[in-house]
mmCIF file of C-alpha atoms in Angstrom:
data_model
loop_
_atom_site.group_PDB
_atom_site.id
_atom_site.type_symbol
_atom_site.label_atom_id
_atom_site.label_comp_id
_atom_site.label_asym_id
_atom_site.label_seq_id
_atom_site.Cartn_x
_atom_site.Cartn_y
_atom_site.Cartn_z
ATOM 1 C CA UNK A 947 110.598 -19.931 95.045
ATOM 2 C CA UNK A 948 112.208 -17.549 92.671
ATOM 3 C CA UNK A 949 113.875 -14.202 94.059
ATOM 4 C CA UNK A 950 112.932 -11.303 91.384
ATOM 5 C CA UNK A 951 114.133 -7.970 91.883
ATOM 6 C CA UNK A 952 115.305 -4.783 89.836
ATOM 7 C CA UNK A 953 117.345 -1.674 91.359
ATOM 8 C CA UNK A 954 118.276 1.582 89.858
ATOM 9 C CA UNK A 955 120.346 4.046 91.372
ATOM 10 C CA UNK A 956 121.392 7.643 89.663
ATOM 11 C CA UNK A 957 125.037 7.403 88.215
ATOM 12 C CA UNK A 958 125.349 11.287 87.559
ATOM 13 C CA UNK A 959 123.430 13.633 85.352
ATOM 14 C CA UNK A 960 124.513 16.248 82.659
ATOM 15 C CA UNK A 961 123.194 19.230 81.972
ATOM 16 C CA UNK A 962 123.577 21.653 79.550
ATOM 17 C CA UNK A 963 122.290 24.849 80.897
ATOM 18 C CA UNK A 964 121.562 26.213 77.347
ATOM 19 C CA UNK A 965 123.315 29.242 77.576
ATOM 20 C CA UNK A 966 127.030 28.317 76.219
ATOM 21 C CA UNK A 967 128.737 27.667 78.827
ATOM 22 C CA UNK A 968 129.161 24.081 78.351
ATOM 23 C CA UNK A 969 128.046 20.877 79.957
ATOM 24 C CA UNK A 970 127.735 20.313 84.129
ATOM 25 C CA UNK A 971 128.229 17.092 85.430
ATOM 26 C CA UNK A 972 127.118 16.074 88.406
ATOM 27 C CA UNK A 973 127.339 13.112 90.417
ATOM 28 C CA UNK A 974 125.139 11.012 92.569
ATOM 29 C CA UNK A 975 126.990 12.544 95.774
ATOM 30 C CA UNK A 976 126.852 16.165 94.541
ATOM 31 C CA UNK A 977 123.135 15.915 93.752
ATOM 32 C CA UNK A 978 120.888 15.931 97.336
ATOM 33 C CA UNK A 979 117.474 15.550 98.011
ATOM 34 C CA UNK A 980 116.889 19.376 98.717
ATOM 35 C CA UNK A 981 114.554 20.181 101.807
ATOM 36 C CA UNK A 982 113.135 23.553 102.729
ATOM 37 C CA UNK A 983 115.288 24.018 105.674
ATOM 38 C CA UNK A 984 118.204 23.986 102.637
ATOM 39 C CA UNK A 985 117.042 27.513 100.607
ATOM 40 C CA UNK A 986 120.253 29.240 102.109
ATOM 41 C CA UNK A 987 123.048 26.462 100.983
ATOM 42 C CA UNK A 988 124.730 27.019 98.052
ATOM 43 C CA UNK A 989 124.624 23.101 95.742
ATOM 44 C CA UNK A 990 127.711 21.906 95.467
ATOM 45 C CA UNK A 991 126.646 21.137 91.941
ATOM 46 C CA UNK A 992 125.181 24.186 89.959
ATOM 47 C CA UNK A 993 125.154 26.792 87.483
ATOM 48 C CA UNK A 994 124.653 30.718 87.630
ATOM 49 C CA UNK A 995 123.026 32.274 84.760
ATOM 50 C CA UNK A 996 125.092 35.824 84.105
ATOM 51 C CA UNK A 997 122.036 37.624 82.167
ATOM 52 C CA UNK A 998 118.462 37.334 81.577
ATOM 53 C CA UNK A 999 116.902 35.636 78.742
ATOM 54 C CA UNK A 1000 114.739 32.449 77.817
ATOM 55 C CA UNK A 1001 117.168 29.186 77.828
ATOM 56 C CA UNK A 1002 116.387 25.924 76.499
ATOM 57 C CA UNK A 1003 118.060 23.292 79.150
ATOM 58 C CA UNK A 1004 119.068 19.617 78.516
ATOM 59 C CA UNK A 1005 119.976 16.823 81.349
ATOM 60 C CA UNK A 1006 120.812 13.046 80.333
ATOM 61 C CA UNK A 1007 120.590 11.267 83.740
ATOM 62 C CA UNK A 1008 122.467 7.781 83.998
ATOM 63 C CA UNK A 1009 121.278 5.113 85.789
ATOM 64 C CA UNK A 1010 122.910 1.794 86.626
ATOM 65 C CA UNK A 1011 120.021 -0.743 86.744
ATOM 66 C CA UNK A 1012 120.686 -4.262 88.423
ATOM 67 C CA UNK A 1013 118.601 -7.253 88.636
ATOM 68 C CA UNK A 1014 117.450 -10.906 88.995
ATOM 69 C CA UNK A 1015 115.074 -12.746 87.369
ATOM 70 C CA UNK A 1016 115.138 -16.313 85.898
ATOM 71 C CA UNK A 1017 118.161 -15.710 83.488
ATOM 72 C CA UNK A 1018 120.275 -15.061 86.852
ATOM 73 C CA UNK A 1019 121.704 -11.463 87.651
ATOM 74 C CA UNK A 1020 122.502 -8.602 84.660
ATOM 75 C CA UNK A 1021 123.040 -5.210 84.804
ATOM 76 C CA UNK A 1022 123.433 -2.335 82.606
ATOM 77 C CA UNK A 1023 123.820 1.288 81.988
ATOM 78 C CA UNK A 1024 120.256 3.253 81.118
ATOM 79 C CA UNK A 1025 120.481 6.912 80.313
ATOM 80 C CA UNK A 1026 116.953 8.899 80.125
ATOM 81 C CA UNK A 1027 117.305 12.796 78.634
ATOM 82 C CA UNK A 1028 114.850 15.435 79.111
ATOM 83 C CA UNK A 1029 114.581 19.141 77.916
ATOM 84 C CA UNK A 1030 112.468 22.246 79.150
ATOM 85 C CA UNK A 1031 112.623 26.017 78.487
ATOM 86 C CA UNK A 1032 113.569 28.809 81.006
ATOM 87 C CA UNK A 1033 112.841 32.172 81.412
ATOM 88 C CA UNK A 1034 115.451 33.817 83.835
ATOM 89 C CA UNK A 1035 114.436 37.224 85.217
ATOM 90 C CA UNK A 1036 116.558 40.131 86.525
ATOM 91 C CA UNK A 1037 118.681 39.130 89.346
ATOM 92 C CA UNK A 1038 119.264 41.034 92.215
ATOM 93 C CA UNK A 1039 121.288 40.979 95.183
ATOM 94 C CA UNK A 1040 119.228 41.522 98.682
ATOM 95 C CA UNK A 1041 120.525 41.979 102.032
ATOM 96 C CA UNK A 1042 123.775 42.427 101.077
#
């Protein structure tokens, strides 16, 4: 019987927010999973954009990827990028 198995687990992931301020990094620890019962937490991990305007954002995400298969156990370092536009309204603060 042969045990075959592949893992991935998030590294960190970059973003560049598309505005000029430069690239965030953030790790696996910084990033998570968000539930509803979150809304009023600030992420220990995130950007603020300071005026309106349509940005085009870009975040790499590294994985390291172990497994086993015939050949024995590997590993390596996979990084996966992906882009999207955003359109930031007027901000405003409420309740204050």
């Amino acid at each position: 019987i042969c045990d075959y198995w592949a893992r991935a687990k998030v590294v960190h992931t970059t973003w560049d927010m598309g505005d000029g301020s430069g690239q965030i990094r953030c790790t696996r620890e910084q990033m998570k999973e968000y539930h509803t019962w979150m809304a009023d937490r600030t992420p220990e991990c995130g950007h603020t954009y300071t005026k309106p305007g349509r940005y085009h954002i870009n975040m790499w995400t590294t994985f390291r990827v172990t497994w086993n298969d015939v050949n024995g156990e590997g590993g390596e370092f996979i990084t996966i990028r992906r882009s999207m536009y955003a359109r930031i309204g007027e901000s405003q603060v409420v309740n204050q």
